[in-house]
Amino acid sequence: MLIRFAKPSDVKPSEITPRSVYLDRRAFLRTAAVAGAGAMLPLIPGGAQAGEKLSDVAKTPYGQDETLTSMMSVTSYNNFYEFGPDKRDPSRHAGDFKPKPWSVKVDGLCAKPGEVAFDDLISPHKLEERIYRLRCVEAWSMVIPWVGIPLGDVIKRFEPLGDAKFVAFETVMRPDEMIGQQRPLLNWPYVEGLRMDEAMNPLTILGIGMYGEVMPNQNGAPVRLVVPWKYGFKSIKSIVRISFVADQPRATWNEQAPHEYGFYSNVNPDRDHPRWSQRRERRIGELLKRDTLPFNGYAEEVAQLYAGMDLINKDF
Ligand code: MTE
């Protein structure tokens, strides 16, 4: 997201300026340089749980042909507004966040609602490693080896009812530990949503780690969504609530600037953002830009979910 704030109260999408784009590019170049020198630096700056290894993770074929983005870049140049609007803020400010103990409330239109401890949410499932591309709406991208479990398998355990057409997600609200939440940067708590068939699609996972380790705080500990064919902001972090609902739920960036960020937000090189092209992207750590692929390269798996929809003007 390119919103920069002169004052904490100035939260208007219209304030995005060419200067901020320029500053972001400079931040990118710094990151690329840092990534090159990554071996000399601590791996997860600020991450409270840095380095805790995950065991029993099954390898999968997903993304085996991809070149991974360095862990240093993924954990130190990212968006997590709860820790501040700058891409360096999450790694700077996430160190005091406490992802344990954790529980997730599951409610709404399902036969088995309840408050579930993190371990009970995850442990019935086999952990998988999946290498996915993450395409940010700001036209940069990363390749990340996520560790997680299919969201669809989790959803089934709660037995959603027939009229549950969407799944809504909510991030934890902890202004004492998340300094970004002390300011009205966004309409807290961060919320997101998927249509039920998107949530059930085999590509969609609940991520609990990356690079074989537990999820760093700044990347959404302890549990977040990963939806690889959508712009990064759909992949909501630090989830405390999952609700089955009949109508399209609220989504933070869609609410903030509906003409810029649609509810679906499928990666689409044919639909420019109102203020910049989405045709090309810069993979963090690389100098040359590359073409952005429809559905971020996952069209074969998901394009059929949107058959007959107007993905340019209406359902973007
Ligand atoms: N979730 C919450 N709760 N708050 C946020 O600010 N940022 C989103 C998404 N999830 C965000 C969030 C955006 S804009 C992106 S690009 C991805 O997280 C970044 O994920 P990463 O940190 O793993 O790269």
Short mmCIF file of N, CA and C and ligand atoms in Angstrom, two decimals, residues 1 74 77-82 134-138 140 142 144 146 171 186 188 190 210 218-219 224 231-238 253, ligand 1:
data_model
loop_
_atom_site.label_atom_id
_atom_site.label_comp_id
_atom_site.label_asym_id
_atom_site.label_seq_id
_atom_site.Cartn_x
_atom_site.Cartn_y
_atom_site.Cartn_z
N MET A 1 0.85 -1.18 0.00
CA MET A 1 0.00 0.00 0.00
C MET A 1 0.88 1.23 0.00
N VAL A 74 12.02 -10.91 3.00
CA VAL A 74 10.62 -11.21 3.31
C VAL A 74 10.25 -10.75 4.73
N TYR A 77 10.96 -6.22 4.84
CA TYR A 77 10.39 -5.24 3.89
C TYR A 77 8.98 -5.72 3.58
N ASN A 78 8.02 -5.30 4.39
CA ASN A 78 6.66 -5.81 4.16
C ASN A 78 5.61 -4.90 4.77
N ASN A 79 4.37 -5.25 4.52
CA ASN A 79 3.24 -4.47 5.01
C ASN A 79 2.56 -5.18 6.17
N PHE A 80 2.45 -4.49 7.28
CA PHE A 80 1.66 -4.96 8.41
C PHE A 80 1.36 -3.68 9.21
N TYR A 81 0.28 -3.02 8.78
CA TYR A 81 -0.01 -1.67 9.29
C TYR A 81 -0.24 -1.62 10.79
N GLU A 82 -0.56 -2.75 11.39
CA GLU A 82 -0.71 -2.78 12.84
C GLU A 82 0.59 -2.37 13.53
N LEU A 134 3.98 -14.29 -4.02
CA LEU A 134 3.10 -13.30 -3.39
C LEU A 134 3.25 -12.01 -4.19
N ARG A 135 2.16 -11.56 -4.84
CA ARG A 135 2.21 -10.35 -5.66
C ARG A 135 1.51 -9.24 -4.90
N CYS A 136 2.27 -8.22 -4.54
CA CYS A 136 1.69 -7.10 -3.81
C CYS A 136 1.04 -6.15 -4.80
N VAL A 137 0.00 -5.48 -4.37
CA VAL A 137 -0.72 -4.55 -5.24
C VAL A 137 0.18 -3.39 -5.68
N GLU A 138 1.24 -3.16 -4.93
CA GLU A 138 2.17 -2.08 -5.30
C GLU A 138 3.19 -2.49 -6.35
N TRP A 140 5.29 -5.12 -6.56
CA TRP A 140 6.47 -5.91 -6.25
C TRP A 140 6.01 -7.31 -5.83
N MET A 142 7.29 -11.46 -4.30
CA MET A 142 8.25 -12.29 -3.57
C MET A 142 7.89 -13.75 -3.83
N ILE A 144 7.88 -17.23 -1.59
CA ILE A 144 8.02 -17.56 -0.16
C ILE A 144 7.68 -19.04 0.07
N TRP A 146 6.03 -21.15 2.24
CA TRP A 146 5.12 -21.10 3.40
C TRP A 146 5.01 -22.48 4.03
N THR A 171 -8.34 -9.69 12.18
CA THR A 171 -7.03 -9.65 12.84
C THR A 171 -7.20 -9.25 14.30
N LEU A 186 -5.83 2.74 9.74
CA LEU A 186 -6.88 2.00 9.05
C LEU A 186 -8.04 1.87 10.01
N TRP A 188 -9.49 -0.14 12.25
CA TRP A 188 -9.17 -1.38 12.97
C TRP A 188 -10.40 -2.05 13.54
N TYR A 190 -8.23 -4.94 11.27
CA TYR A 190 -8.13 -5.32 9.85
C TYR A 190 -9.06 -6.50 9.61
N MET A 210 7.17 -20.04 7.79
CA MET A 210 7.86 -19.84 6.51
C MET A 210 9.32 -20.25 6.66
N GLN A 218 6.30 -10.32 12.35
CA GLN A 218 6.03 -9.30 11.34
C GLN A 218 5.37 -9.85 10.09
N ASN A 219 5.31 -11.17 9.96
CA ASN A 219 4.65 -11.77 8.81
C ASN A 219 3.29 -12.37 9.15
N ARG A 224 -2.09 -16.92 9.64
CA ARG A 224 -2.54 -15.93 8.65
C ARG A 224 -3.07 -16.67 7.43
N TYR A 231 -3.99 -10.24 -4.80
CA TYR A 231 -3.00 -9.28 -4.30
C TYR A 231 -2.79 -9.53 -2.80
N GLY A 232 -1.57 -9.21 -2.36
CA GLY A 232 -1.13 -9.57 -1.02
C GLY A 232 -2.05 -9.13 0.10
N PHE A 233 -2.77 -8.02 -0.08
CA PHE A 233 -3.54 -7.52 1.07
C PHE A 233 -4.71 -8.41 1.45
N LYS A 234 -5.10 -9.35 0.54
CA LYS A 234 -6.16 -10.29 0.92
C LYS A 234 -5.67 -11.31 1.95
N SER A 235 -4.34 -11.48 2.03
CA SER A 235 -3.77 -12.49 2.93
C SER A 235 -3.63 -11.91 4.34
N ILE A 236 -4.73 -11.87 5.04
CA ILE A 236 -4.83 -11.21 6.35
C ILE A 236 -3.99 -11.96 7.40
N LYS A 237 -3.37 -11.17 8.27
CA LYS A 237 -2.42 -11.72 9.26
C LYS A 237 -3.03 -11.80 10.67
N SER A 238 -2.36 -12.60 11.50
CA SER A 238 -2.69 -12.70 12.94
C SER A 238 -4.21 -12.79 13.16
N TRP A 253 -9.14 -2.81 2.93
CA TRP A 253 -8.67 -1.91 1.87
C TRP A 253 -9.77 -1.59 0.88
N1 MTE B 1 -2.87 -8.17 7.45
C1 MTE B 1 -3.03 -7.26 8.43
N2 MTE B 1 -3.69 -7.61 9.53
N3 MTE B 1 -2.53 -6.00 8.33
C2 MTE B 1 -1.87 -5.57 7.21
O1 MTE B 1 -1.44 -4.41 7.15
N4 MTE B 1 -1.03 -6.17 4.99
C3 MTE B 1 -1.37 -6.97 3.80
C4 MTE B 1 -1.34 -8.47 4.09
N5 MTE B 1 -1.99 -8.77 5.35
C5 MTE B 1 -1.68 -6.51 6.14
C6 MTE B 1 -2.18 -7.83 6.32
C7 MTE B 1 -0.51 -6.68 2.66
S1 MTE B 1 -0.76 -5.16 1.91
C8 MTE B 1 0.40 -7.55 2.17
S2 MTE B 1 1.27 -7.23 0.74
C9 MTE B 1 0.69 -8.82 2.87
O2 MTE B 1 0.02 -8.92 4.11
C10 MTE B 1 2.18 -8.93 3.13
O3 MTE B 1 2.50 -10.19 3.60
P1 MTE B 1 4.05 -10.47 4.00
O4 MTE B 1 4.38 -9.60 5.12
O5 MTE B 1 4.13 -11.89 4.37
O6 MTE B 1 4.87 -10.15 2.79
#
